[in-house]
Coordinates of C-alpha atoms and ligand atoms in Angstrom, one line a residue:
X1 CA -236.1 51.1 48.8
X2 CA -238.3 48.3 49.9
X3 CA -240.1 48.3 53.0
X4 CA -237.3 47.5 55.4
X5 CA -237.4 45.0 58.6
X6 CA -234.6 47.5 59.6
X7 CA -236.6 50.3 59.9
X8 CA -240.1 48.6 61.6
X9 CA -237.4 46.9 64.0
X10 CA -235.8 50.5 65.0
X11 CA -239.5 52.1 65.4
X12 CA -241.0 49.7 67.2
X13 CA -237.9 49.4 69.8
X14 CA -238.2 53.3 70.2
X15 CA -241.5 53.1 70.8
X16 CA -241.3 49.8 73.3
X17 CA -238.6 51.9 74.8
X18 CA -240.5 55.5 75.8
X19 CA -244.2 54.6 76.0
X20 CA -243.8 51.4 78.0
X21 CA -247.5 51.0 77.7
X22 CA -248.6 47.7 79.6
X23 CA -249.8 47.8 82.5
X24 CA -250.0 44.0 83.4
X25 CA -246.9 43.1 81.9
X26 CA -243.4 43.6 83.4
X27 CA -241.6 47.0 82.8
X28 CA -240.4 47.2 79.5
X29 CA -236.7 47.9 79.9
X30 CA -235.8 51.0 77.8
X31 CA -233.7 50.2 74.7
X32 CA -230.6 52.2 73.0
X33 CA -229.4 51.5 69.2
X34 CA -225.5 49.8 69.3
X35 CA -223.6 48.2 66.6
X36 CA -225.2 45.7 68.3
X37 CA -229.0 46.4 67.2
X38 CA -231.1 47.6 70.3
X39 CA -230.1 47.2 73.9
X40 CA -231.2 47.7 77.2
X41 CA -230.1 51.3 77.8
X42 CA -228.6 49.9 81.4
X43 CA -226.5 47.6 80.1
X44 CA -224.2 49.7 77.7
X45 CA -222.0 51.3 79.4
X46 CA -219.3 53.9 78.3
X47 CA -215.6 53.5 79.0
X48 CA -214.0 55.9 81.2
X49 CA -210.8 57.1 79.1
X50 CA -207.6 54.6 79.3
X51 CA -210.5 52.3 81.0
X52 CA -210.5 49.0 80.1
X53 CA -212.3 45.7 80.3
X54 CA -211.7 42.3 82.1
X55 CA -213.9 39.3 82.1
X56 CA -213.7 37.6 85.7
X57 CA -215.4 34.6 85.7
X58 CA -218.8 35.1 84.5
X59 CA -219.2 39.0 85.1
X60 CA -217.3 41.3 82.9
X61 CA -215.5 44.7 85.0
X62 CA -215.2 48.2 83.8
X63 CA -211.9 49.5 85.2
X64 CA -211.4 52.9 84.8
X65 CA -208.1 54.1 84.2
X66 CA -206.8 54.5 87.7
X67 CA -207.6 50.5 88.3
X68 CA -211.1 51.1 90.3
X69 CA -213.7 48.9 89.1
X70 CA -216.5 51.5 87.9
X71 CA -219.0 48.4 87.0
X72 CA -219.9 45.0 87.1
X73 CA -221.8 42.8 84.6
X74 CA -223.1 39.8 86.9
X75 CA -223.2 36.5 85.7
X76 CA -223.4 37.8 81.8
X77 CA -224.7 34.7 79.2
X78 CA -223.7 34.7 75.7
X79 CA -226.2 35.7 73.2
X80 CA -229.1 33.6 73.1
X81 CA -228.9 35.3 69.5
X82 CA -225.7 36.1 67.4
X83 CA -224.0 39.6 67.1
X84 CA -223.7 39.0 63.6
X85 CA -226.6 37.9 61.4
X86 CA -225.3 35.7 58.4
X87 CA -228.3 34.7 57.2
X88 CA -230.4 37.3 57.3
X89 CA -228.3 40.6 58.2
X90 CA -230.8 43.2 57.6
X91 CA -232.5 42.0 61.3
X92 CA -229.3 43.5 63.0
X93 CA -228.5 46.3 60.4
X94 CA -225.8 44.6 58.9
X95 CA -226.9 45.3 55.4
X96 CA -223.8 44.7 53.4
X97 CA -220.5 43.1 54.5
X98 CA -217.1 41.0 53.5
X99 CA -215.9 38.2 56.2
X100 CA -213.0 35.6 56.7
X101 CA -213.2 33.0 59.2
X102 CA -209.8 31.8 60.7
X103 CA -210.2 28.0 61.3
X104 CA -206.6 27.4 61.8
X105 CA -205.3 26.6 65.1
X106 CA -203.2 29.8 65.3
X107 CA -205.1 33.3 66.4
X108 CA -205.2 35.6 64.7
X109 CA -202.8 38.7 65.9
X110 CA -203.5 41.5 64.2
X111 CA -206.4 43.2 61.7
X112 CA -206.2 46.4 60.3
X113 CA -208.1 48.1 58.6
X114 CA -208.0 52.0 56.4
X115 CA -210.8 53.8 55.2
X116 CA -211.7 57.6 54.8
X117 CA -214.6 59.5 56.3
X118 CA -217.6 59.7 53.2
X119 CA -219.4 63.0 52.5
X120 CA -222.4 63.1 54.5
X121 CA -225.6 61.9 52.9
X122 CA -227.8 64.0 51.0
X123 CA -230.3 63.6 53.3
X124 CA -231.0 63.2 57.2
X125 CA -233.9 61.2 58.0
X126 CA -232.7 60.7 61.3
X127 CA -230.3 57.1 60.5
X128 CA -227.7 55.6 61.9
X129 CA -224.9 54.7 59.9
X130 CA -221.9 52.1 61.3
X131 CA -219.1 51.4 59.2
X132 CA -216.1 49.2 60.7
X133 CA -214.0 46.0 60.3
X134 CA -214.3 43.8 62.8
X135 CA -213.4 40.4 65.0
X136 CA -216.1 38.3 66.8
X137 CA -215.1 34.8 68.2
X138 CA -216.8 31.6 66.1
X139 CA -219.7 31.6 68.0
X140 CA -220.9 34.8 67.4
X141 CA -221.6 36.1 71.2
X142 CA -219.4 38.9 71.0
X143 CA -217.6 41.4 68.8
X144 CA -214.9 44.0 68.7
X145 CA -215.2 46.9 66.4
X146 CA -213.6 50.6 65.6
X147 CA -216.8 51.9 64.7
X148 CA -217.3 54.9 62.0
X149 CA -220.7 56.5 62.9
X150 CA -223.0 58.5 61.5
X151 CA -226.4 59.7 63.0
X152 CA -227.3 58.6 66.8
X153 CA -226.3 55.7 68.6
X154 CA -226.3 55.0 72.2
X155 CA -222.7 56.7 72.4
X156 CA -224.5 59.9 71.2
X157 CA -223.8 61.1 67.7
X158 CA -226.6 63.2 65.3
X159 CA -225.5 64.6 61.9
X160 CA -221.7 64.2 61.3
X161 CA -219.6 60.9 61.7
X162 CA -217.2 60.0 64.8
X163 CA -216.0 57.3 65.9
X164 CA -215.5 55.2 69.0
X165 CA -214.3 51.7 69.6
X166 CA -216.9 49.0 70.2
X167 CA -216.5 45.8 72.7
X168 CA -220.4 43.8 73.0
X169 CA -220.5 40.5 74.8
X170 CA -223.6 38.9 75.3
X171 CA -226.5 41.5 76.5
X172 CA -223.6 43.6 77.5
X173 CA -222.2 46.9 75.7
X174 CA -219.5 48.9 75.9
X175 CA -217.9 52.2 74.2
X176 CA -215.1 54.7 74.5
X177 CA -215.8 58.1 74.2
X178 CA -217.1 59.0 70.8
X179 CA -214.6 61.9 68.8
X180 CA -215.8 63.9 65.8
X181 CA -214.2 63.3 62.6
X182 CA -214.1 64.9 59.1
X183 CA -215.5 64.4 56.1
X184 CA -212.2 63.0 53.9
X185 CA -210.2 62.3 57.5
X186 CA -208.1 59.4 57.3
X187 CA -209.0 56.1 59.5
X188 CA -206.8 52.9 60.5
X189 CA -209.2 51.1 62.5
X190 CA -207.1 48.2 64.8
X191 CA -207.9 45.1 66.6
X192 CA -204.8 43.2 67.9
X193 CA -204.2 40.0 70.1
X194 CA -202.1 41.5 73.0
X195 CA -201.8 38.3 75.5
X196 CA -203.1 34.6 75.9
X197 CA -203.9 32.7 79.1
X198 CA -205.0 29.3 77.9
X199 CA -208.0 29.6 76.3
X200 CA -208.7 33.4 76.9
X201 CA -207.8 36.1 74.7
X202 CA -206.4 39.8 75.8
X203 CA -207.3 42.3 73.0
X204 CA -206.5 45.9 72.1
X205 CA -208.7 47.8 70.0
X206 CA -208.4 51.6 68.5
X207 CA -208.0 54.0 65.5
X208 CA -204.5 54.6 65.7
X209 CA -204.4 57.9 64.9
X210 CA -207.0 59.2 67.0
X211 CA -206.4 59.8 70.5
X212 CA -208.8 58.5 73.0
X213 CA -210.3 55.5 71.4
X214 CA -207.8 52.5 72.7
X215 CA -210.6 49.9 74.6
X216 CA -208.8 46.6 76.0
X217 CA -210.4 43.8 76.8
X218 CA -208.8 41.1 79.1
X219 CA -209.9 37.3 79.3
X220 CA -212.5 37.1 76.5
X221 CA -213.2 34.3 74.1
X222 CA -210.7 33.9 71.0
X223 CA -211.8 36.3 68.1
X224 CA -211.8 34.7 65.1
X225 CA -214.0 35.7 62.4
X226 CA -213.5 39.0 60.6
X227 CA -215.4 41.3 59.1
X228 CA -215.7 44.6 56.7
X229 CA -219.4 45.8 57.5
X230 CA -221.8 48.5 56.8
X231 CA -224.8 48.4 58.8
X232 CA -227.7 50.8 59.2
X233 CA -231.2 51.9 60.7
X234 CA -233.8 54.1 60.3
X235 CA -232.6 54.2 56.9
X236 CA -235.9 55.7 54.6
X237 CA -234.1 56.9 50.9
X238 CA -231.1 55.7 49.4
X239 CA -229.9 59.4 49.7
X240 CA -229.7 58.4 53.6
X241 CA -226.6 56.9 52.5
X242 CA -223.2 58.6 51.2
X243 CA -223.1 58.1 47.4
X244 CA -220.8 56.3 45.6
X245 CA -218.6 54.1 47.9
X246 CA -216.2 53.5 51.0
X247 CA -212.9 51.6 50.4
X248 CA -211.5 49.9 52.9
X249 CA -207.7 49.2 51.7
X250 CA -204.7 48.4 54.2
X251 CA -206.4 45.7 54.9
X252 CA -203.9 43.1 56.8
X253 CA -204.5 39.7 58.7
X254 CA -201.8 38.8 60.8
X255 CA -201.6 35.2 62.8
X256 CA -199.4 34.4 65.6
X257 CA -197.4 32.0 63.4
X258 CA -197.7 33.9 60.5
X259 CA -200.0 34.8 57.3
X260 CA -203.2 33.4 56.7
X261 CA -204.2 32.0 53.5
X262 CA -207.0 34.4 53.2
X263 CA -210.2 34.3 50.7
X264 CA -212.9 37.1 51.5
X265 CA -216.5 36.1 51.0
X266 CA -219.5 38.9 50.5
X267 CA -222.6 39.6 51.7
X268 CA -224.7 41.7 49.6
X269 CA -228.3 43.8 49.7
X270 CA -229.2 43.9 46.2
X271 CA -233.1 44.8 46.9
X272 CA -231.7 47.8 48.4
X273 CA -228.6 48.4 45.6
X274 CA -226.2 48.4 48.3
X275 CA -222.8 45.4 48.2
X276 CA -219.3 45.2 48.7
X277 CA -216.3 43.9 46.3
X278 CA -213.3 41.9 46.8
X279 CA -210.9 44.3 45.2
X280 CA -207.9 42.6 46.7
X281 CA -208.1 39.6 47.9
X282 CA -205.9 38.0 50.5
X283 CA -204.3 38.6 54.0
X284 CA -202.0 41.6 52.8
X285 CA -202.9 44.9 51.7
X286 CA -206.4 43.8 50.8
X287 CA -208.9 46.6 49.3
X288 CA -212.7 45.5 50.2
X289 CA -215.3 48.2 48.8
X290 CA -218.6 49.4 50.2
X291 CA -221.2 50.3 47.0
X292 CA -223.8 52.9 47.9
Ligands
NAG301 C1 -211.1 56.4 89.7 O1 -211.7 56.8 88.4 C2 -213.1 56.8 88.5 C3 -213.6 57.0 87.0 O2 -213.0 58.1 86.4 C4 -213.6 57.8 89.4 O3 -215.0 57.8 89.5 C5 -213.0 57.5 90.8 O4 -213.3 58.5 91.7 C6 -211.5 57.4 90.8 N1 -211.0 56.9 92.1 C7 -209.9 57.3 92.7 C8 -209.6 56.7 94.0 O5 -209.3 58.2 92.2

C-alpha cells in the first residue's frame, strides 16, 4: 500500500488533538474521526433516540424525542471545504465510490440502498471502516448517510461493525446511537424526502430494519447528489480491509415525478487495488460493487 495521505492526516489530527502542545498559539480544539474526516469533538453531537434535527435560520437544533431542544448550533456556515472530495477523495477517506448527480428540477424522493455486513478483516491495525450510500445537496456542505462501521469513530465502535445514521452540515455533526451488527446481517440503508417548504427540504434517514437508527432532519438544503462510498483511515495493510467485495444491490432512485434517467459514474483507488463497478446500471434495482 503506498504511503497514504489518509493515514498521516488521521495521526497527525490524533496527535493535534491530545498533546495540544503550543503554548503561544490558541487551544487546539480536540478532534474526533466522522464520516466526515476529523472534527472538533464539541461539535458532533449524538441524537437522543426518536430525536431529530431542525435547521432554524442559521443554527441547527437537536430535539430530543419529547420536543425539548437538547442543543443549539449557532450561526453554523457551510463548509469552507466539501464533505465529499471528488478530486482527490483519499484527503477525506473516501477512497473508492459510485455517484449520480440529479440535475433535474424534481428532487429526488427516495434512495435505497441493500448490502450485507463483510467478514471482519484479517487484521486490526486500529482502522476505521465506513461503508454507506448517500445524499449530499450540489454544493457539497452537507451529507446524509446510514453508515456501516467498522473500527472507532466518534459514535464509538472498536473491532466489529454497527451502524448508525449520519446527518453533517457544515462544521456540525450528528449521529444516532450506534447498534452492533453481524457479520452476513442484512442492511437496507434509506434516505427519503419527507416534506418541502419552498426551498428547504425535510428528510428521513435509517436502516429499515434496525430499530433505533431513524434521524430526521427538518429545513435543510435539497439533497441531490448520491453516492455508494467506502471510505477509510488508519488503514496500514490491505488485510485492514474485508477481502473480496461488498455489493450494494436494491439500489433505487426515486424522484417526486417519477424515475430518473440514471447513469452511475466511479471513482476508483487503483494505487491501493481498491474500486467499485457498475454492475447494474440505472435508477431501479441497481447493483454497485465495492472491490477489496
Ligand atoms: C426531554 O428529553 C431530554 C433528552 O432525553 C431530557 O434530557 C429531558 O430531561 C427531557 N425533558 C422532559 C421535560 O422530559
Amino acid at each position: 500500500m503506498r504511503t497514504s495521505t489518509i493515514r498521516c492526516f488521521s495521526a497527525a489530527a490524533l496527535l493535534v488533538g491530545l498533546l495540544a502542545p503550543f503554548t503561544s498559539a490558541a487551544p487546539v480544539a480536540p478532534t474526533i474521526l466522522t464520516p466526515g474526516g476529523y472534527r472538533v469533538s464539541t461539535n458532533v453531537q449524538q441524537v437522543p433516540e426518536g430525536g431529530r434535527i431542525a435547521h432554524v435560520g442559521n443554527d441547527i437544533h437537536l430535539i430530543a424525542a419529547n420536543g425539548t431542544v437538547v442543543h443549539v448550533a449557532s450561526n453554523v456556515k457551510p463548509a469552507a471545504t466539501k464533505v465529499k472530495a471528488a478530486a482527490s477523495p483519499e484527503e477525506t477517506g473516501w477512497v473508492t465510490y459510485a455517484y449520480w448527480l440529479n440535475t433535474g428540477s424534481s428532487p429526488i424522493s427516495s434512495f435505497t440502498t441493500t448490502w450485507t455486513v463483510p467478514a471482519v478483516p484479517a487484521t486490526w491495525h486500529g482502522q476505521t471502516l465506513f461503508l454507506f450510500n448517500s445524499i449530499e445537496p450540489s454544493t457539497g456542505d452537507a451529507i446524509m448517510q446510514p453508515v456501516l462501521q467498522y473500527g472507532p469513530s466518534a459514535a464509538g465502535g472498536g473491532e466489529y461493525w454497527a451502524v448508525a445514521t449520519w446527518y453533517l452540515y457544515g462544521s456540525n455533526v450528528f449521529f444516532t446511537n450506534p447498534i452492533q451488527v453481524s457479520v452476513g446481517q442484512t442492511l437496507n440503508g434509506i434516505v427519503s424526502l419527507v416534506g418541502q417548504s419552498g426551498s428547504t427540504y425535510n428528510y428521513d434517514s435509517q436502516f429499515t430494519n434496525i430499530g433505533g437508527t431513524a434521524l430526521t432532519v427538518d429545513g435543510g438544503e435539497q439533497l441531490t447528489w448520491a453516492t455508494e462510498t467506502l471510505e477509510a483511515y488508519s488503514v496500514t495493510a490491505a488485510s485492514d480491509y474485508p477481502t473480496g467485495s461488498t455489493v450494494f444491490s436494491g439500489i433505487n432512485l426515486a424522484l417526486t415525478s417519477g424515475t430518473p434517467s440514471v447513469s452511475w459514474s466511479h471513482v476508483d483507488d487503483t494505487a491501493d487495488g481498491l474500486s467499485t463497478s457498475i454492475g447494474v446500471n440505472g435508477a431501479t434495482n441497481a447493483q454497485i460493487t465495492i472491490h477489496y
